[in-house]
Amino acid sequence: MTLPQPPSLSEIPHAPGASAPRRPLRPHLTELVLSAFARHRRVTVPLGPLMLLAGASGSGKSSALRAYEALARLGGGAEVGEVFRDPGACVPEGARRDAQRRRGFRIGCVADGPEGLVRLEVAVQAEPALRIVGERLTVDGLVLLETALREPRRRVVQASWHSAGTTPVTCGHLPDDRLGTALLPLRVAGTTPGQRRVLAAAEQMVVALRSVFACDPRPERMTAPVPTGTGRLLGGCDNLAAVLWRTRTECGRRHALLVDALRTGCAGPVADLLAEPCGDGRVRALLDRGDGTRTELGRLGDGELRHLALALVLLTGPGVLEVDAPGEVPDALRTLTVLADNLDRGLDPRQRTALLELAARMCERGHIRLVGAVSEVSWAAGIDGVTVVHLDGD
Protein backbone atom coordinates (compact mmCIF):
# COMPACT_ATOMS: atom_id res chain seq x y z
CA MET A 1 0.00 0.00 0.00
CA THR A 2 1.21 3.50 -0.82
CA LEU A 3 -0.01 6.96 -0.06
CA PRO A 4 -0.83 9.33 -2.95
CA GLN A 5 2.07 11.26 -4.53
CA PRO A 6 2.88 14.22 -2.22
CA PRO A 7 3.36 17.83 -3.29
CA SER A 8 6.82 19.34 -3.50
CA LEU A 9 8.86 19.88 -0.35
CA SER A 10 9.16 23.59 -1.14
CA GLU A 11 7.83 25.89 1.55
CA ILE A 12 4.55 27.70 0.93
CA PRO A 13 4.75 31.24 2.42
CA HIS A 14 1.82 33.33 3.57
CA ALA A 15 0.41 35.73 1.03
CA PRO A 16 2.10 39.16 1.13
CA GLY A 17 0.53 41.36 3.74
CA ALA A 18 -1.62 38.55 5.10
CA SER A 19 -1.53 37.95 8.84
CA ALA A 20 -1.47 34.43 10.24
CA PRO A 21 -4.84 33.34 11.64
CA ARG A 22 -5.23 33.13 15.38
CA ARG A 23 -4.72 29.50 16.40
CA PRO A 24 -6.04 27.64 19.47
CA LEU A 25 -3.51 26.97 22.22
CA ARG A 26 -4.89 23.52 23.03
CA PRO A 27 -4.14 21.04 20.22
CA HIS A 28 -7.16 18.95 19.24
CA LEU A 29 -8.41 16.93 16.29
CA THR A 30 -10.80 18.59 13.86
CA GLU A 31 -11.19 15.69 11.41
CA LEU A 32 -10.98 11.91 11.42
CA VAL A 33 -10.13 10.59 7.96
CA LEU A 34 -11.17 7.02 7.12
CA SER A 35 -9.74 6.60 3.63
CA ALA A 36 -10.15 2.81 3.68
CA PHE A 37 -11.02 1.29 7.04
CA ALA A 38 -13.51 -1.49 7.88
CA ARG A 39 -16.86 -0.34 6.43
CA HIS A 40 -15.57 3.11 5.51
CA ARG A 41 -14.12 4.34 2.23
CA ARG A 42 -13.23 7.97 1.56
CA VAL A 43 -15.06 9.12 4.70
CA THR A 44 -14.12 12.28 6.58
CA VAL A 45 -15.73 12.76 9.98
CA PRO A 46 -15.68 16.39 11.22
CA LEU A 47 -14.96 16.60 14.94
CA GLY A 48 -16.38 19.29 17.20
CA PRO A 49 -16.16 19.82 20.97
CA LEU A 50 -19.28 17.68 21.54
CA MET A 51 -19.95 15.14 18.79
CA LEU A 52 -22.52 12.37 18.48
CA LEU A 53 -22.06 9.71 15.82
CA ALA A 54 -25.45 8.35 14.78
CA GLY A 55 -26.58 5.70 12.36
CA ALA A 56 -28.18 2.29 12.05
CA SER A 57 -26.56 -0.83 13.46
CA GLY A 58 -23.63 -1.69 11.22
CA SER A 59 -23.16 1.85 9.95
CA GLY A 60 -19.63 2.04 11.31
CA LYS A 61 -19.99 4.16 14.45
CA SER A 62 -17.89 1.83 16.60
CA SER A 63 -15.28 1.32 13.88
CA ALA A 64 -14.86 5.10 13.56
CA LEU A 65 -14.16 5.34 17.28
CA ARG A 66 -11.84 2.33 16.99
CA ALA A 67 -9.83 4.15 14.30
CA TYR A 68 -9.64 7.27 16.48
CA GLU A 69 -8.42 5.25 19.46
CA ALA A 70 -5.88 3.44 17.28
CA LEU A 71 -4.39 6.73 16.11
CA ALA A 72 -4.24 7.89 19.73
CA ARG A 73 -2.35 4.79 20.82
CA LEU A 74 0.04 5.02 17.90
CA GLY A 75 0.64 8.66 18.80
CA GLY A 76 1.51 7.49 22.32
CA GLY A 77 4.25 5.25 20.95
CA ALA A 78 2.48 1.89 21.02
CA GLU A 79 3.59 -0.82 18.60
CA VAL A 80 1.24 -1.48 15.71
CA GLY A 81 0.72 -5.09 16.89
CA GLU A 82 -0.52 -3.85 20.27
CA VAL A 83 -2.93 -1.44 18.62
CA PHE A 84 -4.43 -3.71 15.98
CA ARG A 85 -5.04 -7.10 17.61
CA ASP A 86 -7.25 -8.17 14.69
CA PRO A 87 -5.91 -6.21 11.70
CA GLY A 88 -7.93 -8.26 9.23
CA ALA A 89 -11.13 -6.74 10.66
CA CYS A 90 -9.83 -3.28 9.73
CA VAL A 91 -9.38 -4.11 6.03
CA PRO A 92 -12.32 -2.84 3.95
CA GLU A 93 -14.75 -5.51 2.87
CA GLY A 94 -14.03 -6.73 -0.66
CA ALA A 95 -10.47 -5.36 -0.69
CA ARG A 96 -8.36 -7.53 -2.97
CA ARG A 97 -4.75 -8.60 -2.48
CA ASP A 98 -2.20 -7.04 -4.79
CA ALA A 99 0.43 -8.93 -6.79
CA GLN A 100 2.48 -9.43 -3.62
CA ARG A 101 -0.63 -10.71 -1.81
CA ARG A 102 -0.82 -7.61 0.39
CA ARG A 103 -3.93 -6.01 1.84
CA GLY A 104 -4.29 -3.16 4.28
CA PHE A 105 -6.12 -0.03 5.35
CA ARG A 106 -5.60 3.74 5.61
CA ILE A 107 -6.61 6.17 8.32
CA GLY A 108 -5.64 9.71 9.29
CA CYS A 109 -6.62 12.90 11.05
CA VAL A 110 -6.19 16.66 11.19
CA ALA A 111 -5.02 18.44 14.36
CA ASP A 112 -5.54 22.15 14.95
CA GLY A 113 -3.30 24.13 17.28
CA PRO A 114 -0.57 26.77 17.41
CA GLU A 115 1.11 25.35 14.27
CA GLY A 116 -2.07 25.51 12.18
CA LEU A 117 -3.87 22.54 10.65
CA VAL A 118 -1.51 19.56 10.75
CA ARG A 119 -2.59 16.53 8.70
CA LEU A 120 -1.49 12.95 9.36
CA GLU A 121 -2.06 10.04 6.94
CA VAL A 122 -1.12 6.46 7.79
CA ALA A 123 -1.15 3.36 5.59
CA VAL A 124 -1.05 0.00 7.39
CA GLN A 125 -0.40 -3.36 5.78
CA ALA A 126 -2.49 -6.05 7.47
CA GLU A 127 -1.43 -9.01 5.32
CA PRO A 128 0.81 -10.91 4.98
CA ALA A 129 2.60 -9.15 7.84
CA LEU A 130 1.32 -6.28 9.98
CA ARG A 131 3.40 -3.14 9.49
CA ILE A 132 3.12 0.60 8.86
CA VAL A 133 4.06 0.99 5.20
CA GLY A 134 3.39 4.68 4.61
CA GLU A 135 2.99 7.88 6.60
CA ARG A 136 2.74 11.54 5.78
CA LEU A 137 2.70 14.59 8.04
CA THR A 138 1.84 17.89 6.34
CA VAL A 139 0.98 21.46 7.26
CA ASP A 140 -0.16 24.17 4.83
CA GLY A 141 0.62 21.86 1.92
CA LEU A 142 4.22 21.36 3.07
CA VAL A 143 5.28 17.74 3.59
CA LEU A 144 7.18 17.59 6.89
CA LEU A 145 7.57 13.80 7.08
CA GLU A 146 7.01 11.07 4.53
CA THR A 147 7.72 7.36 4.82
CA ALA A 148 7.39 4.50 2.36
CA LEU A 149 8.17 0.80 2.29
CA ARG A 150 11.09 0.35 -0.13
CA GLU A 151 12.64 -2.89 1.08
CA PRO A 152 9.89 -5.38 2.00
CA ARG A 153 12.34 -7.87 3.48
CA ARG A 154 13.59 -5.36 6.07
CA ARG A 155 11.48 -4.23 9.03
CA VAL A 156 12.07 -0.55 8.26
CA VAL A 157 10.59 2.16 6.08
CA GLN A 158 12.44 4.81 4.13
CA ALA A 159 11.77 8.20 5.74
CA SER A 160 12.42 11.77 4.63
CA TRP A 161 11.78 14.86 6.68
CA HIS A 162 11.93 18.58 6.02
CA SER A 163 15.14 20.38 6.98
CA ALA A 164 15.07 23.69 5.04
CA GLY A 165 18.79 24.18 5.64
CA THR A 166 21.72 23.50 3.37
CA THR A 167 20.16 20.05 2.96
CA PRO A 168 16.44 20.60 2.19
CA VAL A 169 15.46 17.03 3.05
CA THR A 170 17.00 14.53 5.47
CA CYS A 171 16.59 10.83 4.77
CA GLY A 172 16.87 7.82 7.02
CA HIS A 173 15.21 4.64 8.18
CA LEU A 174 12.44 4.31 10.76
CA PRO A 175 10.98 1.08 12.21
CA ASP A 176 7.85 -0.19 10.47
CA ASP A 177 6.02 -1.03 13.71
CA ARG A 178 5.67 2.47 15.19
CA LEU A 179 4.33 5.83 14.11
CA GLY A 180 7.14 7.93 12.67
CA THR A 181 5.56 11.18 13.84
CA ALA A 182 5.94 10.04 17.45
CA LEU A 183 9.60 9.16 16.84
CA LEU A 184 10.64 12.43 15.21
CA PRO A 185 11.91 14.10 18.43
CA LEU A 186 14.52 11.31 18.60
CA ARG A 187 15.69 11.88 15.00
CA VAL A 188 15.38 15.61 14.29
CA ALA A 189 18.01 17.86 15.81
CA GLY A 190 15.93 21.05 15.76
CA THR A 191 18.90 23.22 14.74
CA THR A 192 17.26 24.91 11.72
CA PRO A 193 13.93 26.76 11.42
CA GLY A 194 12.70 23.97 9.15
CA GLN A 195 13.61 21.27 11.65
CA ARG A 196 11.98 23.21 14.47
CA ARG A 197 8.83 23.49 12.39
CA VAL A 198 8.84 19.71 11.91
CA LEU A 199 9.21 19.16 15.64
CA ALA A 200 6.50 21.68 16.52
CA ALA A 201 4.01 20.12 14.10
CA ALA A 202 4.81 16.59 15.28
CA GLU A 203 4.41 17.65 18.91
CA GLN A 204 1.05 19.25 18.14
CA MET A 205 -0.20 16.05 16.53
CA VAL A 206 1.13 13.84 19.35
CA VAL A 207 -0.40 16.04 22.07
CA ALA A 208 -3.76 16.07 20.27
CA LEU A 209 -3.70 12.28 19.95
CA ARG A 210 -2.29 11.18 23.29
CA SER A 211 -4.83 12.96 25.52
CA VAL A 212 -7.59 10.50 24.58
CA PHE A 213 -9.64 8.33 26.95
CA ALA A 214 -11.77 5.56 25.45
CA CYS A 215 -14.60 4.81 27.86
CA ASP A 216 -17.35 2.17 27.81
CA PRO A 217 -18.46 1.59 31.43
CA ARG A 218 -19.23 -2.04 32.32
CA PRO A 219 -21.74 -2.07 35.20
CA GLU A 220 -21.00 -5.71 36.06
CA ARG A 221 -17.39 -4.75 36.87
CA MET A 222 -18.06 -1.57 38.83
CA THR A 223 -19.64 -2.81 42.04
CA ALA A 224 -16.98 -4.92 43.78
CA PRO A 225 -14.44 -3.48 46.25
CA VAL A 226 -11.11 -2.64 44.59
CA PRO A 227 -7.56 -1.78 45.75
CA THR A 228 -6.94 1.92 46.14
CA GLY A 229 -4.13 1.74 43.54
CA THR A 230 -3.20 4.90 41.69
CA GLY A 231 -6.72 6.25 41.41
CA ARG A 232 -6.56 6.42 37.60
CA LEU A 233 -9.82 5.37 35.99
CA LEU A 234 -9.83 2.38 33.63
CA GLY A 235 -11.75 2.34 30.36
CA GLY A 236 -14.42 -0.03 31.69
CA CYS A 237 -14.60 1.95 34.98
CA ASP A 238 -13.78 -1.27 36.87
CA ASN A 239 -11.93 0.68 39.58
CA LEU A 240 -14.66 3.26 40.09
CA ALA A 241 -14.51 3.06 43.90
CA ALA A 242 -10.76 3.78 43.95
CA VAL A 243 -11.21 6.89 41.79
CA LEU A 244 -14.05 8.10 44.01
CA TRP A 245 -11.76 7.64 47.01
CA ARG A 246 -9.21 9.93 45.39
CA THR A 247 -11.56 12.60 44.02
CA ARG A 248 -13.58 12.85 47.24
CA THR A 249 -10.34 13.44 49.16
CA GLU A 250 -8.58 15.75 46.73
CA CYS A 251 -11.33 17.82 45.10
CA GLY A 252 -14.46 18.52 47.10
CA ARG A 253 -15.88 20.80 44.40
CA ARG A 254 -15.80 18.16 41.68
CA HIS A 255 -17.18 15.61 44.09
CA ALA A 256 -20.09 17.92 44.95
CA LEU A 257 -20.85 18.34 41.24
CA LEU A 258 -20.84 14.56 40.81
CA VAL A 259 -23.28 14.11 43.69
CA ASP A 260 -25.51 16.75 42.16
CA ALA A 261 -25.45 14.87 38.82
CA LEU A 262 -26.41 11.64 40.60
CA ARG A 263 -29.56 13.23 41.99
CA THR A 264 -30.78 13.36 38.40
CA GLY A 265 -29.45 9.99 37.29
CA CYS A 266 -30.37 7.80 40.27
CA ALA A 267 -33.77 6.80 41.60
CA GLY A 268 -34.50 7.88 45.16
CA PRO A 269 -32.77 10.50 47.32
CA VAL A 270 -28.99 11.00 47.07
CA ALA A 271 -27.23 12.93 49.84
CA ASP A 272 -23.65 11.88 49.11
CA LEU A 273 -21.45 9.35 47.33
CA LEU A 274 -19.02 7.64 49.66
CA ALA A 275 -15.83 5.62 49.19
CA GLU A 276 -15.45 3.45 52.27
CA PRO A 277 -12.34 1.43 53.22
CA CYS A 278 -12.92 -2.30 53.69
CA GLY A 279 -9.98 -2.77 56.06
CA ASP A 280 -7.93 -4.93 53.69
CA GLY A 281 -6.47 -2.28 51.40
CA ARG A 282 -9.61 -2.12 49.28
CA VAL A 283 -12.43 0.42 49.08
CA ARG A 284 -16.07 0.17 48.08
CA ALA A 285 -18.50 2.81 46.86
CA LEU A 286 -21.84 3.54 48.55
CA LEU A 287 -24.73 5.94 48.04
CA ASP A 288 -25.69 7.87 51.15
CA ARG A 289 -29.47 8.31 51.00
CA GLY A 290 -29.49 10.95 53.76
CA ASP A 291 -31.69 9.04 56.20
CA GLY A 292 -29.04 6.69 57.54
CA THR A 293 -29.41 4.29 54.59
CA ARG A 294 -26.34 3.43 52.54
CA THR A 295 -26.92 1.69 49.23
CA GLU A 296 -24.23 -0.54 47.74
CA LEU A 297 -23.59 0.06 44.04
CA GLY A 298 -24.58 -3.52 43.30
CA ARG A 299 -28.18 -2.57 44.08
CA LEU A 300 -28.25 0.12 41.39
CA GLY A 301 -29.49 -0.51 37.86
CA ASP A 302 -27.15 -0.64 34.88
CA GLY A 303 -28.37 2.74 33.65
CA GLU A 304 -27.69 4.33 37.03
CA LEU A 305 -24.16 2.89 37.09
CA ARG A 306 -23.35 3.98 33.55
CA HIS A 307 -24.71 7.46 34.25
CA LEU A 308 -22.53 7.64 37.38
CA ALA A 309 -19.39 6.51 35.54
CA LEU A 310 -19.84 8.79 32.55
CA ALA A 311 -20.60 11.80 34.74
CA LEU A 312 -17.42 11.05 36.72
CA VAL A 313 -15.39 10.98 33.48
CA LEU A 314 -16.73 14.34 32.34
CA LEU A 315 -16.16 15.99 35.72
CA THR A 316 -12.74 14.53 36.46
CA GLY A 317 -10.71 15.80 33.51
CA PRO A 318 -7.16 14.90 32.46
CA GLY A 319 -5.73 14.60 35.96
CA VAL A 320 -7.31 11.30 36.99
CA LEU A 321 -8.03 9.38 33.80
CA GLU A 322 -5.81 6.66 32.35
CA VAL A 323 -4.32 8.69 29.48
CA ASP A 324 -0.74 8.95 28.30
CA ALA A 325 -0.31 12.72 28.30
CA PRO A 326 3.09 14.32 27.58
CA GLY A 327 4.52 15.44 30.90
CA GLU A 328 6.10 18.54 29.39
CA VAL A 329 2.70 19.94 28.34
CA PRO A 330 0.94 21.99 31.05
CA ASP A 331 -2.60 20.90 31.94
CA ALA A 332 -3.88 24.31 30.82
CA LEU A 333 -2.77 23.52 27.25
CA ARG A 334 -4.17 19.98 27.15
CA THR A 335 -7.58 18.91 25.97
CA LEU A 336 -8.91 15.54 27.10
CA THR A 337 -10.99 13.84 24.40
CA VAL A 338 -13.39 11.19 25.68
CA LEU A 339 -14.40 8.48 23.21
CA ALA A 340 -17.66 6.92 24.41
CA ASP A 341 -18.97 3.98 22.42
CA ASN A 342 -22.62 3.10 23.12
CA LEU A 343 -22.99 6.38 24.99
CA ASP A 344 -26.75 5.99 25.46
CA ARG A 345 -26.79 2.24 26.17
CA GLY A 346 -28.93 1.43 29.19
CA LEU A 347 -29.81 5.07 29.90
CA ASP A 348 -33.41 6.17 30.26
CA PRO A 349 -34.54 9.46 28.66
CA ARG A 350 -33.94 11.48 31.81
CA GLN A 351 -30.44 10.08 32.34
CA ARG A 352 -29.22 10.56 28.79
CA THR A 353 -30.55 14.10 28.54
CA ALA A 354 -28.98 15.07 31.87
CA LEU A 355 -25.68 13.48 30.85
CA LEU A 356 -25.59 15.32 27.52
CA GLU A 357 -26.41 18.62 29.20
CA LEU A 358 -23.53 18.02 31.62
CA ALA A 359 -21.25 17.20 28.67
CA ALA A 360 -22.29 20.43 26.92
CA ARG A 361 -21.38 22.48 30.01
CA MET A 362 -18.01 20.77 30.43
CA CYS A 363 -17.08 20.89 26.73
CA GLU A 364 -17.88 24.60 26.60
CA ARG A 365 -14.96 25.22 28.98
CA GLY A 366 -12.51 23.87 26.40
CA HIS A 367 -10.52 21.29 28.35
CA ILE A 368 -12.93 18.39 27.67
CA ARG A 369 -14.16 17.10 24.32
CA LEU A 370 -16.55 14.21 23.77
CA VAL A 371 -17.16 11.94 20.78
CA GLY A 372 -19.96 9.50 21.49
CA ALA A 373 -21.67 6.83 19.41
CA VAL A 374 -25.44 6.56 19.96
CA SER A 375 -28.14 4.24 18.67
CA GLU A 376 -30.50 7.12 17.86
CA VAL A 377 -30.20 10.85 18.31
CA SER A 378 -33.66 12.45 18.41
CA TRP A 379 -33.37 12.92 22.18
CA ALA A 380 -30.39 15.29 21.69
CA ALA A 381 -32.47 17.88 19.82
CA GLY A 382 -32.57 21.24 21.57
CA ILE A 383 -29.35 20.82 23.56
CA ASP A 384 -26.95 23.61 22.64
CA GLY A 385 -23.42 22.78 21.53
CA VAL A 386 -24.16 19.26 20.21
CA THR A 387 -23.06 18.34 16.67
CA VAL A 388 -24.49 15.19 15.09
CA VAL A 389 -22.79 13.25 12.29
CA HIS A 390 -24.83 10.54 10.60
CA LEU A 391 -22.89 7.56 9.24
CA ASP A 392 -24.31 5.21 6.64
CA GLY A 393 -21.51 2.68 6.41
CA ASP A 394 -20.67 3.39 2.77
XYZ file of C-alpha atoms in Angstrom:
394
model
C 0.000 0.000 0.000
C 1.209 3.496 -0.821
C -0.005 6.964 -0.058
C -0.826 9.326 -2.952
C 2.070 11.259 -4.526
C 2.882 14.216 -2.222
C 3.356 17.828 -3.293
C 6.824 19.342 -3.498
C 8.863 19.884 -0.350
C 9.157 23.590 -1.136
C 7.832 25.892 1.550
C 4.548 27.702 0.926
C 4.752 31.240 2.419
C 1.823 33.327 3.567
C 0.412 35.727 1.026
C 2.104 39.160 1.126
C 0.532 41.362 3.741
C -1.620 38.550 5.104
C -1.534 37.947 8.845
C -1.467 34.432 10.242
C -4.840 33.338 11.636
C -5.234 33.134 15.384
C -4.722 29.500 16.398
C -6.038 27.637 19.469
C -3.511 26.974 22.219
C -4.893 23.520 23.032
C -4.141 21.041 20.222
C -7.160 18.945 19.240
C -8.413 16.934 16.290
C -10.802 18.588 13.860
C -11.192 15.689 11.405
C -10.978 11.910 11.421
C -10.133 10.592 7.958
C -11.169 7.020 7.119
C -9.741 6.597 3.626
C -10.146 2.814 3.683
C -11.016 1.291 7.042
C -13.506 -1.487 7.878
C -16.863 -0.339 6.429
C -15.574 3.111 5.515
C -14.118 4.336 2.231
C -13.232 7.969 1.557
C -15.061 9.124 4.696
C -14.118 12.283 6.580
C -15.730 12.756 9.984
C -15.680 16.386 11.223
C -14.959 16.600 14.939
C -16.377 19.292 17.204
C -16.162 19.824 20.969
C -19.281 17.676 21.541
C -19.951 15.142 18.794
C -22.517 12.373 18.476
C -22.062 9.710 15.817
C -25.452 8.348 14.784
C -26.582 5.697 12.359
C -28.176 2.294 12.054
C -26.561 -0.826 13.457
C -23.628 -1.691 11.225
C -23.160 1.852 9.947
C -19.626 2.042 11.313
C -19.993 4.164 14.455
C -17.893 1.828 16.599
C -15.282 1.315 13.880
C -14.857 5.100 13.555
C -14.159 5.338 17.279
C -11.840 2.333 16.987
C -9.829 4.149 14.305
C -9.640 7.272 16.484
C -8.422 5.247 19.463
C -5.883 3.436 17.278
C -4.390 6.731 16.112
C -4.240 7.893 19.726
C -2.353 4.788 20.818
C 0.044 5.018 17.904
C 0.640 8.656 18.804
C 1.509 7.489 22.316
C 4.254 5.254 20.952
C 2.484 1.887 21.019
C 3.588 -0.820 18.602
C 1.244 -1.485 15.707
C 0.717 -5.092 16.886
C -0.519 -3.853 20.270
C -2.930 -1.440 18.623
C -4.431 -3.715 15.976
C -5.044 -7.100 17.606
C -7.245 -8.171 14.687
C -5.914 -6.212 11.704
C -7.935 -8.256 9.232
C -11.125 -6.742 10.655
C -9.830 -3.276 9.731
C -9.378 -4.114 6.032
C -12.324 -2.843 3.950
C -14.752 -5.515 2.866
C -14.028 -6.730 -0.661
C -10.466 -5.365 -0.694
C -8.356 -7.531 -2.973
C -4.752 -8.603 -2.477
C -2.199 -7.044 -4.792
C 0.434 -8.926 -6.792
C 2.484 -9.428 -3.624
C -0.633 -10.714 -1.808
C -0.822 -7.606 0.385
C -3.930 -6.011 1.840
C -4.287 -3.165 4.282
C -6.116 -0.026 5.354
C -5.601 3.740 5.606
C -6.605 6.172 8.325
C -5.641 9.707 9.285
C -6.624 12.902 11.050
C -6.188 16.664 11.195
C -5.020 18.441 14.361
C -5.543 22.152 14.951
C -3.302 24.125 17.277
C -0.567 26.769 17.408
C 1.106 25.352 14.274
C -2.073 25.510 12.179
C -3.868 22.542 10.647
C -1.514 19.556 10.745
C -2.587 16.528 8.696
C -1.495 12.946 9.363
C -2.061 10.043 6.940
C -1.115 6.463 7.793
C -1.149 3.357 5.587
C -1.052 0.003 7.390
C -0.399 -3.357 5.782
C -2.492 -6.046 7.468
C -1.432 -9.012 5.320
C 0.809 -10.915 4.975
C 2.603 -9.152 7.840
C 1.316 -6.281 9.978
C 3.397 -3.136 9.495
C 3.117 0.598 8.863
C 4.062 0.993 5.201
C 3.387 4.684 4.607
C 2.986 7.877 6.600
C 2.745 11.540 5.776
C 2.704 14.590 8.040
C 1.837 17.885 6.344
C 0.980 21.464 7.258
C -0.160 24.174 4.833
C 0.625 21.861 1.925
C 4.223 21.358 3.071
C 5.280 17.739 3.594
C 7.177 17.586 6.894
C 7.565 13.802 7.077
C 7.008 11.071 4.529
C 7.722 7.357 4.822
C 7.388 4.502 2.362
C 8.173 0.798 2.292
C 11.087 0.347 -0.135
C 12.644 -2.892 1.078
C 9.892 -5.381 1.999
C 12.342 -7.871 3.483
C 13.592 -5.361 6.068
C 11.480 -4.228 9.030
C 12.065 -0.552 8.260
C 10.585 2.163 6.078
C 12.441 4.809 4.135
C 11.770 8.196 5.738
C 12.417 11.767 4.626
C 11.778 14.860 6.679
C 11.932 18.583 6.021
C 15.145 20.384 6.982
C 15.068 23.689 5.040
C 18.787 24.179 5.635
C 21.725 23.499 3.368
C 20.161 20.055 2.963
C 16.438 20.596 2.192
C 15.464 17.032 3.050
C 16.997 14.531 5.473
C 16.590 10.829 4.766
C 16.874 7.822 7.021
C 15.207 4.637 8.183
C 12.442 4.308 10.759
C 10.978 1.085 12.214
C 7.846 -0.195 10.475
C 6.022 -1.034 13.713
C 5.674 2.471 15.187
C 4.328 5.833 14.107
C 7.138 7.929 12.666
C 5.561 11.177 13.836
C 5.935 10.044 17.448
C 9.599 9.157 16.839
C 10.643 12.433 15.206
C 11.915 14.096 18.425
C 14.522 11.313 18.596
C 15.689 11.880 14.998
C 15.377 15.610 14.294
C 18.011 17.861 15.810
C 15.929 21.045 15.764
C 18.895 23.218 14.740
C 17.263 24.910 11.723
C 13.927 26.755 11.416
C 12.699 23.969 9.148
C 13.608 21.274 11.651
C 11.982 23.213 14.467
C 8.828 23.489 12.392
C 8.835 19.712 11.905
C 9.209 19.155 15.637
C 6.497 21.680 16.522
C 4.006 20.117 14.099
C 4.809 16.586 15.279
C 4.414 17.654 18.911
C 1.049 19.255 18.143
C -0.196 16.047 16.530
C 1.127 13.843 19.348
C -0.395 16.043 22.073
C -3.765 16.068 20.272
C -3.699 12.281 19.946
C -2.289 11.184 23.287
C -4.825 12.964 25.517
C -7.594 10.505 24.584
C -9.640 8.334 26.947
C -11.769 5.557 25.450
C -14.602 4.811 27.855
C -17.346 2.173 27.807
C -18.464 1.592 31.431
C -19.230 -2.040 32.318
C -21.741 -2.075 35.196
C -21.003 -5.709 36.057
C -17.387 -4.754 36.871
C -18.056 -1.568 38.827
C -19.639 -2.807 42.036
C -16.978 -4.917 43.778
C -14.441 -3.475 46.252
C -11.112 -2.636 44.594
C -7.563 -1.777 45.750
C -6.944 1.922 46.142
C -4.135 1.737 43.537
C -3.199 4.899 41.686
C -6.723 6.249 41.409
C -6.555 6.416 37.603
C -9.818 5.367 35.987
C -9.827 2.376 33.633
C -11.754 2.335 30.364
C -14.418 -0.035 31.689
C -14.599 1.950 34.977
C -13.775 -1.267 36.869
C -11.925 0.675 39.580
C -14.661 3.265 40.088
C -14.506 3.065 43.900
C -10.758 3.784 43.949
C -11.212 6.886 41.792
C -14.050 8.100 44.006
C -11.758 7.639 47.008
C -9.210 9.930 45.388
C -11.563 12.597 44.018
C -13.579 12.852 47.241
C -10.344 13.436 49.162
C -8.582 15.748 46.734
C -11.327 17.817 45.100
C -14.463 18.520 47.102
C -15.878 20.805 44.400
C -15.799 18.159 41.678
C -17.183 15.607 44.090
C -20.089 17.915 44.950
C -20.847 18.338 41.235
C -20.841 14.558 40.811
C -23.285 14.107 43.692
C -25.514 16.747 42.156
C -25.446 14.866 38.821
C -26.411 11.642 40.603
C -29.557 13.234 41.988
C -30.781 13.359 38.401
C -29.446 9.992 37.286
C -30.373 7.800 40.268
C -33.765 6.797 41.600
C -34.503 7.884 45.164
C -32.767 10.503 47.324
C -28.994 11.005 47.065
C -27.232 12.929 49.839
C -23.646 11.877 49.114
C -21.449 9.350 47.332
C -19.016 7.637 49.658
C -15.834 5.616 49.194
C -15.453 3.447 52.272
C -12.339 1.426 53.221
C -12.918 -2.296 53.689
C -9.978 -2.770 56.059
C -7.926 -4.933 53.686
C -6.469 -2.281 51.396
C -9.614 -2.121 49.278
C -12.432 0.419 49.077
C -16.066 0.167 48.076
C -18.498 2.811 46.861
C -21.838 3.538 48.549
C -24.727 5.938 48.043
C -25.692 7.873 51.153
C -29.469 8.313 51.001
C -29.490 10.949 53.760
C -31.694 9.044 56.196
C -29.042 6.694 57.538
C -29.407 4.294 54.593
C -26.342 3.433 52.540
C -26.925 1.692 49.227
C -24.235 -0.538 47.743
C -23.594 0.064 44.045
C -24.582 -3.520 43.301
C -28.183 -2.566 44.077
C -28.250 0.120 41.393
C -29.495 -0.506 37.861
C -27.155 -0.643 34.883
C -28.374 2.736 33.649
C -27.691 4.334 37.031
C -24.165 2.893 37.093
C -23.349 3.975 33.549
C -24.707 7.459 34.247
C -22.529 7.638 37.379
C -19.394 6.512 35.540
C -19.837 8.792 32.549
C -20.600 11.795 34.743
C -17.416 11.050 36.717
C -15.386 10.977 33.483
C -16.727 14.344 32.345
C -16.160 15.993 35.717
C -12.735 14.535 36.456
C -10.713 15.799 33.510
C -7.160 14.898 32.459
C -5.726 14.596 35.962
C -7.306 11.298 36.991
C -8.025 9.380 33.799
C -5.811 6.660 32.346
C -4.323 8.694 29.479
C -0.741 8.950 28.301
C -0.314 12.720 28.301
C 3.088 14.322 27.582
C 4.517 15.439 30.904
C 6.097 18.545 29.394
C 2.700 19.939 28.335
C 0.939 21.988 31.052
C -2.600 20.900 31.941
C -3.878 24.311 30.818
C -2.775 23.515 27.250
C -4.167 19.980 27.149
C -7.577 18.908 25.974
C -8.911 15.537 27.096
C -10.985 13.838 24.402
C -13.390 11.192 25.684
C -14.401 8.478 23.210
C -17.658 6.918 24.412
C -18.968 3.980 22.417
C -22.616 3.101 23.118
C -22.994 6.380 24.986
C -26.749 5.989 25.460
C -26.793 2.236 26.165
C -28.934 1.431 29.188
C -29.809 5.066 29.905
C -33.412 6.166 30.265
C -34.544 9.463 28.656
C -33.942 11.485 31.810
C -30.438 10.078 32.337
C -29.219 10.557 28.790
C -30.555 14.099 28.545
C -28.982 15.069 31.866
C -25.679 13.477 30.847
C -25.593 15.319 27.518
C -26.411 18.623 29.203
C -23.525 18.018 31.617
C -21.252 17.202 28.670
C -22.288 20.434 26.925
C -21.380 22.483 30.012
C -18.011 20.775 30.430
C -17.083 20.892 26.731
C -17.877 24.598 26.599
C -14.965 25.219 28.976
C -12.506 23.866 26.399
C -10.516 21.290 28.351
C -12.928 18.391 27.672
C -14.156 17.104 24.316
C -16.549 14.206 23.770
C -17.156 11.945 20.780
C -19.964 9.501 21.494
C -21.672 6.829 19.413
C -25.436 6.559 19.962
C -28.140 4.237 18.670
C -30.496 7.120 17.857
C -30.204 10.845 18.310
C -33.656 12.453 18.411
C -33.370 12.924 22.175
C -30.395 15.290 21.689
C -32.468 17.875 19.821
C -32.569 21.239 21.569
C -29.353 20.815 23.563
C -26.949 23.613 22.640
C -23.422 22.777 21.531
C -24.156 19.261 20.206
C -23.064 18.344 16.675
C -24.486 15.191 15.090
C -22.794 13.249 12.289
C -24.833 10.536 10.597
C -22.890 7.558 9.244
C -24.315 5.213 6.645
C -21.509 2.677 6.414
C -20.673 3.390 2.767
